[in-house]
Structures are given as structure tokens and as C-alpha cells.
Amino acid sequence: MQIRENFSLKPYNTFGIDVKAKYFSNFQSVDDLEEVLNSPLTTHHSPLILGGGSNLLFTKNVDGIVLKNEIKGIEIIKQDDNFVYIKAGAGINWHEFVLYCLNNNYAGIENLSLIPGNVGATPMQNIGAYGVEIKDVFYELEAYHIKEKTLKTFSLNECEFGYRESVFKRTYKNKFVITSVSFRLRKIPVFNTSYGAIQSELEKMGIKELSIQAISQAVINIRTSKLPDWKVLGNAGSFFKNPQVSEHEFHELRRKYPEIIGFSVGTKYIKLAAGWLIEQCEWKGYRKGDAGCYEKQALVLVNYGKATGKEIYDLSEAIIGSVKNKFGVPLQREVNII
Ligand SMILES: Cc1cc2nc3c(=O)[nH]c(=O)nc-3n(C[C@H](O)[C@H](O)[C@H](O)COP(=O)(O)OP(=O)(O)OC[C@H]3O[C@@H](n4cnc5c(N)ncnc54)[C@H](O)[C@@H]3O)c2cc1C
């Protein structure tokens, strides 16, 4: 175990924010993790667990230890005629895991292609894209309780998944380290092309026979045309969640703003497109110093080079304030503020 001091986190977050961790270490197994957690350096501050750093914004130096999860390994734990159950180490890159499943014709996560980050963080906010969320393919996960020093298995229900939410962002925030996630994937695919953009991209690609590989490629094409590449322009994907309002609130808003974009969630709520609300407040393409609101998608905040986390955070505060003023709708951040 090597613990480094005063360690730059710039290469470890997709916003490219230049902050330092007082201490930094990595672990490749649960034993490694136990060893580092037993070190006196970790007893004073609860450690910050890091995956790919693609869903967080560092606003200051970390005055404790950052532990990068590098647990690897893929294992088939069981299978039947219809499903295969695969356990994946939390430190595996998510898209590499998607490619492994595509190569083996295991279906269910093709719509989640190209989402940055690691397997271990996927349940944290129940990642989702193009009509699919992790909860749809989730089987169970293993997590290490930092204080009790025990491994616990969490079932689907125990994770309390919601829209970009789970029990690990609420009750168990900073209490567990997710060490592996197991997925239930289909041997016979059920295609999900409910998102219009996928359909039209498949047509553009000239796909005659649908396959999980074709859907994955369509999703990759759409994502690369719409989202900035974080290796070129620092960002953490959607900075805000799409807010939910009651049907009554939605009708009131639509009376005033007939163009407003909303999708039904169940029978009671409407999810508003946060990007549209932000765009109406004229933030799209805004830039102050090196902090900005992406020119092609207002939901994405970007670092043009040397922005500080505080500058990006302040921009997000200003956006939240103006959306609240204009529409009376409070926006919530999707990105974890550190
Ligand atoms: C260009 C771009 C596009 C994106 N598109 C999407 C999208 O379509 N859908 C979507 O849902 N998200 C999207 N995201 C957000 C992000 O990729 C996901 O949330 C991803 O799952 C984060 O993984 P990570 O390993 O980078 O997590 P990190 O950023 O490293 O960590 C996120 C949070 O989880 C905690 N954490 C991480 N790993 C563990 C662990 N093993 N145990 C305990 N806690 C842990 C961290 O402490 C932190 O609080 C996008 C991001 C970018 C940059």
C-alpha cells in the first residue's frame, strides 16, 4: 500500500479541476481496502471514494484521503435459459464492461454505451440514458461498510433506486464502498428503441436487422455528436436533473410558456426538460472566464481550461437562481459537489 501526499487530482476528474488531496491511495481488492482503512490517516476523515471522477465537482482541496477503487474481475455467477448473471469489479471502466457484454451477446446495457466512469459508481445515481437505467438490469451489489469493516450484499429493493438516486446518495452517503456489482442480462435481447433519436440514427445507419451492437453504435453516434468529449473540454455530463412538477403546475406553466417541454412520469408527475428551462434563461453558450454553459446543450457545464470548481459552482448557482425566478422551478444538481 502506497499513500501519496499532496496529490494532484486534476487527471482524476473529468472536469479537469486542479485541486489536491492531502492523501491519495488506490486499492485492487477488498483486502487492500481494509489495509488502507486501518491506516491512522483514514481514521480522522472519512475517505472519499473515487471511480472515474466523471460525476463530481471539486470545489476545494480534499483535506483527507482519496481512495481510488481499482477492483477488477468479471465472473459469471449463474445462468439459465434466458438470463446470465455477471459480477463485475467496481473498478472496471463502464464502457469496457458494455463492450464485453456486446462481444458475448449479453443484452440489456447497450443503451448505456459510452457513459464515462466505472462499474462501482453506476448504482450510486442509478445511471440512465436512452430509456434504460441500471435498476432495469441490476441483480445485487457488494459493499464494504467503512466503520463496521464488514461486507454487505444489497438487493435491488435495498438500493432504493430512483431517478438519479439511490440509498448510497442518501441514508448511506459516505458509509459504504461498493466493491462489485452484479447484473442480470438477457441471452435473448429485448430491444429498446423507444427514444426517437435512436430510431432515426438506426435508419441513418441503414440498419436492416436490429441487434444490440447496432443499438450501441447508434447511441455512441448520438452521444458523440451531442456531448462534449471530456478529454477535450472538461465536463461531468448533465449538471442538473430534470425537475419534476405536478400536473397542475405543468398546466399553469404551459399556459404561460406553450413551448415548454415535459414528459409524463407515472400518472401524477411531469418531468421538465431542464436544458430547455436553462436555455430560455439565455445561459446556453454563456462563458465567464473558463467556466461555461455548453453551446450545444445547456444542461452541460464546461471547463474551458483553467476554471476553478468554485467558478463552475457559482455559475450553477446563478443558473438555478434564474430558472427559479423565471419559472418558479427549483433545479437540483446531478453532479456531486465535493
Ligand atoms: C460526458 C459525460 C456524459 C455522461 N452521461 C451520463 C448519462 O448519460 N447518464 C448518467 O446517468 N450519467 C452520465 N454521466 C455522469 C457519470 O458518467 C456517471 O454518473 C458515472 O456513473 C460516474 O462514475 P464515476 O466512476 O466516474 O464516479 P465518480 O465521479 O468517481 O464518483 C461519483 C460519486 O460516487 C462515489 N463513488 C464512486 N465509486 C464509488 C464506490 N465504488 N463506492 C462508493 N462510492 C463511490 C463518489 O464518492 C462520488 O460521490 C456523464 C458524465 C460525462 C462526463
Short mmCIF file of C-alpha atoms and ligand atoms in Angstrom, two decimals:
data_model
loop_
_atom_site.label_atom_id
_atom_site.label_comp_id
_atom_site.label_asym_id
_atom_site.label_seq_id
_atom_site.Cartn_x
_atom_site.Cartn_y
_atom_site.Cartn_z
CA MET A 1 0.00 0.00 0.00
CA GLN A 2 1.40 3.35 -1.02
CA ILE A 3 -0.11 6.55 0.36
CA ARG A 4 0.85 9.67 -1.53
CA GLU A 5 0.74 13.16 -0.07
CA ASN A 6 -0.37 16.44 -1.57
CA PHE A 7 -1.53 14.60 -4.67
CA SER A 8 -2.97 16.42 -7.73
CA LEU A 9 -6.50 15.25 -8.64
CA LYS A 10 -6.52 17.06 -12.00
CA PRO A 11 -6.11 13.87 -14.07
CA TYR A 12 -8.69 12.10 -11.89
CA ASN A 13 -11.78 14.22 -12.59
CA THR A 14 -13.41 14.78 -15.98
CA PHE A 15 -13.97 18.49 -15.22
CA GLY A 16 -10.16 18.73 -15.07
CA ILE A 17 -10.29 20.79 -11.86
CA ASP A 18 -6.85 21.39 -10.40
CA VAL A 19 -7.16 20.53 -6.69
CA LYS A 20 -5.02 18.43 -4.38
CA ALA A 21 -5.78 15.58 -2.00
CA LYS A 22 -3.91 15.66 1.30
CA TYR A 23 -3.51 11.89 0.91
CA PHE A 24 -4.21 9.57 -2.02
CA SER A 25 -4.11 5.82 -2.44
CA ASN A 26 -5.68 3.11 -4.56
CA PHE A 27 -6.87 -0.42 -3.88
CA GLN A 28 -7.20 -3.50 -6.11
CA SER A 29 -9.01 -5.81 -3.66
CA VAL A 30 -11.13 -5.80 -0.50
CA ASP A 31 -8.02 -6.82 1.46
CA ASP A 32 -6.14 -3.77 0.11
CA LEU A 33 -9.11 -1.59 1.04
CA GLU A 34 -9.16 -2.97 4.61
CA GLU A 35 -5.45 -2.34 4.93
CA VAL A 36 -5.68 1.28 3.84
CA LEU A 37 -8.77 1.88 6.01
CA ASN A 38 -6.79 0.61 9.02
CA SER A 39 -4.14 3.25 8.43
CA PRO A 40 -4.22 6.07 11.02
CA LEU A 41 -4.54 8.58 8.13
CA THR A 42 -8.03 7.37 7.36
CA THR A 43 -9.39 7.35 10.89
CA HIS A 44 -9.72 11.16 11.23
CA HIS A 45 -11.56 11.92 8.00
CA SER A 46 -13.99 9.66 6.19
CA PRO A 47 -12.31 8.73 2.90
CA LEU A 48 -13.55 9.97 -0.47
CA ILE A 49 -14.03 7.00 -2.79
CA LEU A 50 -13.17 7.78 -6.38
CA GLY A 51 -14.18 5.94 -9.54
CA GLY A 52 -13.64 7.65 -12.88
CA GLY A 53 -14.28 11.12 -11.42
CA SER A 54 -16.98 11.82 -14.02
CA ASN A 55 -19.81 12.78 -11.69
CA LEU A 56 -18.19 15.14 -9.25
CA LEU A 57 -17.04 18.72 -8.97
CA PHE A 58 -14.12 19.51 -6.68
CA THR A 59 -14.63 22.99 -5.20
CA LYS A 60 -11.62 22.84 -2.87
CA ASN A 61 -8.63 20.73 -1.90
CA VAL A 62 -9.54 17.47 -0.14
CA ASP A 63 -8.35 17.65 3.45
CA GLY A 64 -8.33 13.86 3.93
CA ILE A 65 -7.65 10.75 1.92
CA VAL A 66 -8.95 9.96 -1.56
CA LEU A 67 -9.14 6.24 -2.33
CA LYS A 68 -9.34 5.19 -5.97
CA ASN A 69 -11.25 1.98 -6.49
CA GLU A 70 -9.38 -0.29 -8.91
CA ILE A 71 -11.02 -3.64 -8.13
CA LYS A 72 -11.20 -5.60 -11.40
CA GLY A 73 -12.56 -9.02 -12.44
CA ILE A 74 -15.60 -10.30 -14.30
CA GLU A 75 -17.31 -13.52 -13.26
CA ILE A 76 -20.46 -15.34 -14.39
CA ILE A 77 -22.19 -16.27 -11.14
CA LYS A 78 -25.11 -18.23 -12.61
CA GLN A 79 -27.22 -18.59 -15.73
CA ASP A 80 -30.41 -20.16 -17.02
CA ASP A 81 -32.05 -20.41 -20.45
CA ASN A 82 -32.94 -16.70 -20.51
CA PHE A 83 -30.52 -14.84 -18.28
CA VAL A 84 -26.86 -14.62 -17.39
CA TYR A 85 -25.84 -13.15 -14.03
CA ILE A 86 -22.49 -11.36 -14.18
CA LYS A 87 -20.48 -9.95 -11.30
CA ALA A 88 -18.13 -7.10 -12.23
CA GLY A 89 -15.44 -5.44 -10.13
CA ALA A 90 -16.27 -1.86 -9.13
CA GLY A 91 -13.04 -0.54 -10.69
CA ILE A 92 -13.79 -1.73 -14.23
CA ASN A 93 -14.43 1.04 -16.74
CA TRP A 94 -18.17 1.02 -17.50
CA HIS A 95 -17.92 1.22 -21.29
CA GLU A 96 -15.33 -1.60 -21.34
CA PHE A 97 -17.86 -3.70 -19.45
CA VAL A 98 -20.55 -2.76 -22.00
CA LEU A 99 -18.18 -3.86 -24.82
CA TYR A 100 -17.51 -7.17 -23.03
CA CYS A 101 -21.30 -7.79 -22.87
CA LEU A 102 -21.78 -6.83 -26.53
CA ASN A 103 -19.00 -9.22 -27.56
CA ASN A 104 -20.72 -12.04 -25.67
CA ASN A 105 -24.24 -11.11 -26.84
CA TYR A 106 -25.45 -10.35 -23.32
CA ALA A 107 -28.26 -7.83 -23.75
CA GLY A 108 -29.62 -5.04 -21.58
CA ILE A 109 -26.95 -2.36 -21.26
CA GLU A 110 -26.40 -1.43 -24.92
CA ASN A 111 -28.42 1.80 -24.45
CA LEU A 112 -25.97 2.78 -21.69
CA SER A 113 -22.97 2.71 -24.04
CA LEU A 114 -20.22 5.31 -23.66
CA ILE A 115 -21.27 6.65 -20.23
CA PRO A 116 -17.96 7.57 -18.58
CA GLY A 117 -16.91 6.26 -15.18
CA ASN A 118 -16.63 2.87 -13.52
CA VAL A 119 -18.96 -0.03 -12.74
CA GLY A 120 -18.91 0.75 -8.98
CA ALA A 121 -20.49 4.16 -9.39
CA THR A 122 -23.31 3.05 -11.70
CA PRO A 123 -25.72 2.24 -8.83
CA MET A 124 -24.79 5.43 -6.94
CA GLN A 125 -27.09 7.55 -9.07
CA ASN A 126 -28.83 4.73 -10.96
CA ILE A 127 -27.24 5.87 -14.22
CA GLY A 128 -29.60 6.15 -17.13
CA ALA A 129 -29.74 7.06 -20.80
CA TYR A 130 -31.94 6.45 -23.84
CA GLY A 131 -34.78 4.76 -21.95
CA VAL A 132 -32.71 2.40 -19.75
CA GLU A 133 -31.49 2.70 -16.16
CA ILE A 134 -29.17 0.50 -14.12
CA LYS A 135 -32.10 -0.64 -11.98
CA ASP A 136 -33.52 -2.43 -15.07
CA VAL A 137 -30.56 -4.85 -15.22
CA PHE A 138 -29.37 -4.75 -11.60
CA TYR A 139 -29.15 -8.03 -9.65
CA GLU A 140 -27.19 -7.21 -6.47
CA LEU A 141 -24.06 -5.45 -5.23
CA GLU A 142 -21.44 -5.92 -2.56
CA ALA A 143 -20.31 -3.02 -0.45
CA TYR A 144 -17.86 -2.65 2.41
CA HIS A 145 -19.06 -0.80 5.49
CA ILE A 146 -16.27 1.64 6.37
CA LYS A 147 -16.93 1.81 10.14
CA GLU A 148 -18.16 -1.75 10.79
CA LYS A 149 -15.50 -3.26 8.49
CA THR A 150 -17.89 -5.83 7.01
CA LEU A 151 -19.07 -6.71 3.53
CA LYS A 152 -22.81 -6.46 2.90
CA THR A 153 -24.86 -7.61 -0.09
CA PHE A 154 -27.58 -5.22 -1.28
CA SER A 155 -30.60 -6.44 -3.24
CA LEU A 156 -32.49 -4.35 -5.81
CA ASN A 157 -35.04 -3.20 -3.21
CA GLU A 158 -32.38 -2.32 -0.65
CA CYS A 159 -30.71 0.07 -3.11
CA GLU A 160 -33.90 2.20 -3.21
CA PHE A 161 -33.25 3.33 -6.77
CA GLY A 162 -34.99 6.44 -8.07
CA TYR A 163 -34.34 8.97 -10.82
CA ARG A 164 -30.55 9.58 -10.50
CA GLU A 165 -30.88 8.44 -6.88
CA SER A 166 -30.11 5.53 -4.60
CA VAL A 167 -29.74 4.82 -0.90
CA PHE A 168 -25.99 5.44 -1.34
CA LYS A 169 -26.62 9.11 -2.11
CA ARG A 170 -28.93 9.49 0.91
CA THR A 171 -29.01 7.32 4.08
CA TYR A 172 -25.71 5.56 3.33
CA LYS A 173 -23.82 8.53 1.88
CA ASN A 174 -20.05 8.06 2.55
CA LYS A 175 -20.74 4.94 4.65
CA PHE A 176 -20.06 2.16 2.13
CA VAL A 177 -17.51 1.36 -0.55
CA ILE A 178 -19.15 -0.52 -3.42
CA THR A 179 -16.74 -3.33 -4.34
CA SER A 180 -18.69 -5.22 -7.05
CA VAL A 181 -21.97 -5.00 -8.94
CA SER A 182 -23.87 -7.97 -10.41
CA PHE A 183 -26.16 -7.62 -13.41
CA ARG A 184 -28.94 -9.80 -14.83
CA LEU A 185 -28.57 -9.69 -18.59
CA ARG A 186 -30.65 -11.30 -21.30
CA LYS A 187 -29.49 -14.05 -23.63
CA ILE A 188 -32.37 -13.22 -25.97
CA PRO A 189 -32.46 -9.44 -26.39
CA VAL A 190 -35.47 -7.21 -25.85
CA PHE A 191 -34.63 -4.11 -27.88
CA ASN A 192 -35.38 -0.68 -26.50
CA THR A 193 -35.55 1.91 -29.25
CA SER A 194 -38.28 3.98 -27.61
CA TYR A 195 -36.12 7.09 -27.78
CA GLY A 196 -36.86 8.72 -31.12
CA ALA A 197 -33.25 9.69 -31.72
CA ILE A 198 -32.21 6.01 -31.67
CA GLN A 199 -34.79 5.11 -34.34
CA SER A 200 -33.70 7.88 -36.69
CA GLU A 201 -29.99 7.13 -36.11
CA LEU A 202 -30.57 3.44 -36.93
CA GLU A 203 -32.31 4.50 -40.14
CA LYS A 204 -29.43 6.82 -40.97
CA MET A 205 -27.01 3.94 -40.39
CA GLY A 206 -29.05 1.82 -42.82
CA ILE A 207 -29.65 -0.93 -40.25
CA LYS A 208 -31.98 -3.60 -41.67
CA GLU A 209 -31.70 -6.15 -38.85
CA LEU A 210 -31.78 -4.82 -35.31
CA SER A 211 -29.09 -6.02 -32.89
CA ILE A 212 -27.67 -4.87 -29.54
CA GLN A 213 -24.45 -3.98 -31.38
CA ALA A 214 -26.36 -1.70 -33.79
CA ILE A 215 -28.21 -0.01 -30.91
CA SER A 216 -24.92 0.53 -29.08
CA GLN A 217 -23.37 2.10 -32.19
CA ALA A 218 -26.43 4.34 -32.67
CA VAL A 219 -26.17 5.52 -29.05
CA ILE A 220 -22.43 6.15 -29.47
CA ASN A 221 -23.08 8.19 -32.63
CA ILE A 222 -25.75 10.31 -30.94
CA ARG A 223 -23.70 10.86 -27.79
CA THR A 224 -20.55 11.88 -29.65
CA SER A 225 -22.48 14.39 -31.77
CA LYS A 226 -24.29 15.95 -28.78
CA LEU A 227 -21.95 15.83 -25.79
CA PRO A 228 -18.50 17.38 -25.44
CA ASP A 229 -15.59 14.96 -25.14
CA TRP A 230 -14.38 15.49 -21.56
CA LYS A 231 -10.80 14.76 -22.66
CA VAL A 232 -11.02 17.89 -24.81
CA LEU A 233 -13.48 20.07 -22.88
CA GLY A 234 -13.83 19.33 -19.16
CA ASN A 235 -17.37 18.44 -18.03
CA ALA A 236 -19.39 15.93 -15.99
CA GLY A 237 -22.29 15.34 -18.38
CA SER A 238 -25.69 16.71 -17.30
CA PHE A 239 -25.01 19.04 -14.41
CA PHE A 240 -28.67 19.25 -13.36
CA LYS A 241 -31.52 16.76 -13.01
CA ASN A 242 -34.73 17.21 -14.98
CA PRO A 243 -37.14 18.64 -12.37
CA GLN A 244 -40.49 17.01 -11.68
CA VAL A 245 -43.66 19.07 -11.21
CA SER A 246 -47.31 18.17 -10.56
CA GLU A 247 -49.77 18.06 -13.47
CA HIS A 248 -51.39 21.22 -12.14
CA GLU A 249 -48.06 23.09 -12.04
CA PHE A 250 -47.31 21.85 -15.55
CA HIS A 251 -50.61 23.16 -16.93
CA GLU A 252 -50.01 26.53 -15.31
CA LEU A 253 -46.51 26.70 -16.79
CA ARG A 254 -47.77 25.63 -20.22
CA ARG A 255 -50.38 28.39 -20.21
CA LYS A 256 -47.56 30.91 -19.85
CA TYR A 257 -44.96 29.05 -21.95
CA PRO A 258 -46.77 26.94 -24.61
CA GLU A 259 -43.43 25.60 -25.90
CA ILE A 260 -42.37 24.10 -22.55
CA ILE A 261 -41.09 20.51 -22.82
CA GLY A 262 -42.41 17.89 -20.36
CA PHE A 263 -42.76 14.08 -20.19
CA SER A 264 -45.23 12.17 -18.01
CA VAL A 265 -43.73 10.20 -15.14
CA GLY A 266 -46.37 7.76 -13.91
CA THR A 267 -49.78 9.33 -13.64
CA LYS A 268 -49.10 12.25 -11.31
CA TYR A 269 -45.89 13.97 -12.30
CA ILE A 270 -44.37 15.65 -15.31
CA LYS A 271 -40.61 15.76 -15.83
CA LEU A 272 -39.49 19.05 -17.36
CA ALA A 273 -36.51 19.27 -19.69
CA ALA A 274 -34.01 21.20 -17.54
CA GLY A 275 -31.95 22.02 -20.65
CA TRP A 276 -34.92 23.87 -22.18
CA LEU A 277 -35.56 25.88 -18.97
CA ILE A 278 -31.88 26.89 -18.82
CA GLU A 279 -31.85 27.80 -22.50
CA GLN A 280 -34.88 30.07 -22.03
CA CYS A 281 -32.89 31.94 -19.37
CA GLU A 282 -30.27 32.55 -22.08
CA TRP A 283 -27.41 30.62 -20.49
CA LYS A 284 -26.66 28.36 -23.46
CA GLY A 285 -23.20 29.24 -24.79
CA TYR A 286 -22.53 31.60 -21.84
CA ARG A 287 -18.92 31.87 -20.71
CA LYS A 288 -17.28 33.73 -17.88
CA GLY A 289 -13.53 33.21 -17.66
CA ASP A 290 -13.09 29.49 -18.26
CA ALA A 291 -16.44 28.41 -16.77
CA GLY A 292 -19.28 28.00 -19.24
CA CYS A 293 -22.59 26.52 -20.29
CA TYR A 294 -22.03 24.26 -23.31
CA GLU A 295 -23.07 25.82 -26.62
CA LYS A 296 -24.83 22.68 -27.92
CA GLN A 297 -26.53 21.51 -24.70
CA ALA A 298 -27.42 23.91 -21.86
CA LEU A 299 -27.58 21.07 -19.31
CA VAL A 300 -23.81 20.60 -19.50
CA LEU A 301 -21.43 22.97 -17.70
CA VAL A 302 -17.90 23.05 -19.05
CA ASN A 303 -14.37 23.98 -18.05
CA TYR A 304 -12.58 25.70 -20.96
CA GLY A 305 -9.22 25.12 -19.27
CA LYS A 306 -8.41 26.79 -16.01
CA ALA A 307 -11.81 27.25 -14.33
CA THR A 308 -11.87 26.52 -10.62
CA GLY A 309 -14.54 24.28 -9.11
CA LYS A 310 -15.83 27.33 -7.24
CA GLU A 311 -16.32 29.21 -10.54
CA ILE A 312 -18.30 26.30 -12.03
CA TYR A 313 -20.28 26.02 -8.80
CA ASP A 314 -21.06 29.77 -8.78
CA LEU A 315 -22.25 29.51 -12.39
CA SER A 316 -24.55 26.64 -11.39
CA GLU A 317 -25.92 28.79 -8.52
CA ALA A 318 -26.65 31.65 -10.94
CA ILE A 319 -28.43 29.24 -13.33
CA ILE A 320 -30.52 27.74 -10.51
CA GLY A 321 -31.44 31.28 -9.36
CA SER A 322 -32.56 32.49 -12.78
CA VAL A 323 -34.60 29.33 -13.57
CA LYS A 324 -36.32 29.69 -10.19
CA ASN A 325 -37.03 33.38 -10.87
CA LYS A 326 -38.44 32.86 -14.35
CA PHE A 327 -40.33 29.56 -13.93
CA GLY A 328 -40.63 29.11 -10.14
CA VAL A 329 -38.99 25.68 -10.60
CA PRO A 330 -36.07 24.66 -8.35
CA LEU A 331 -33.30 22.84 -10.22
CA GLN A 332 -31.26 20.18 -8.42
CA ARG A 333 -27.69 19.29 -9.23
CA GLU A 334 -26.98 15.80 -10.53
CA VAL A 335 -23.23 16.19 -10.03
CA ASN A 336 -21.77 15.53 -6.55
CA ILE A 337 -20.24 18.69 -5.08
CA ILE A 338 -17.09 17.97 -3.08
C1 LIG B 1 -19.61 13.32 -20.96
C2 LIG B 1 -20.40 12.69 -19.84
C3 LIG B 1 -21.62 12.08 -20.10
C4 LIG B 1 -22.37 11.50 -19.07
N1 LIG B 1 -23.56 10.90 -19.39
C5 LIG B 1 -24.30 10.32 -18.40
C6 LIG B 1 -25.54 9.67 -18.73
O1 LIG B 1 -25.96 9.60 -19.89
N2 LIG B 1 -26.25 9.13 -17.71
C7 LIG B 1 -25.82 9.17 -16.41
O2 LIG B 1 -26.53 8.65 -15.54
N3 LIG B 1 -24.64 9.76 -16.09
C8 LIG B 1 -23.87 10.33 -17.04
N4 LIG B 1 -22.68 10.94 -16.73
C9 LIG B 1 -22.24 11.00 -15.31
C10 LIG B 1 -21.25 9.88 -14.92
O3 LIG B 1 -20.58 9.37 -16.01
C11 LIG B 1 -21.95 8.73 -14.17
O4 LIG B 1 -22.65 9.21 -13.06
C12 LIG B 1 -20.93 7.66 -13.71
O5 LIG B 1 -21.62 6.54 -13.21
C13 LIG B 1 -19.96 8.17 -12.65
O6 LIG B 1 -18.97 7.19 -12.47
P1 LIG B 1 -17.55 7.51 -11.87
O7 LIG B 1 -16.86 6.19 -11.67
O8 LIG B 1 -16.84 8.49 -12.71
O9 LIG B 1 -17.96 8.13 -10.46
P2 LIG B 1 -17.17 9.26 -9.66
O10 LIG B 1 -17.38 10.58 -10.32
O11 LIG B 1 -15.77 8.85 -9.39
O12 LIG B 1 -17.99 9.25 -8.29
C14 LIG B 1 -19.32 9.70 -8.24
C15 LIG B 1 -19.82 9.58 -6.79
O13 LIG B 1 -19.88 8.21 -6.42
C16 LIG B 1 -18.99 7.93 -5.34
N5 LIG B 1 -18.38 6.63 -5.67
C17 LIG B 1 -17.75 6.30 -6.83
N6 LIG B 1 -17.40 4.99 -6.82
C18 LIG B 1 -17.81 4.51 -5.62
C19 LIG B 1 -17.72 3.22 -5.00
N7 LIG B 1 -17.14 2.17 -5.61
N8 LIG B 1 -18.23 3.06 -3.75
C20 LIG B 1 -18.81 4.11 -3.12
N9 LIG B 1 -18.93 5.34 -3.65
C21 LIG B 1 -18.42 5.53 -4.88
C22 LIG B 1 -18.00 9.07 -5.30
O14 LIG B 1 -17.51 9.28 -3.99
C23 LIG B 1 -18.87 10.24 -5.78
O15 LIG B 1 -19.66 10.74 -4.71
C24 LIG B 1 -21.89 11.53 -17.74
C25 LIG B 1 -20.64 12.14 -17.47
C26 LIG B 1 -19.90 12.70 -18.50
C27 LIG B 1 -18.56 13.31 -18.21
#
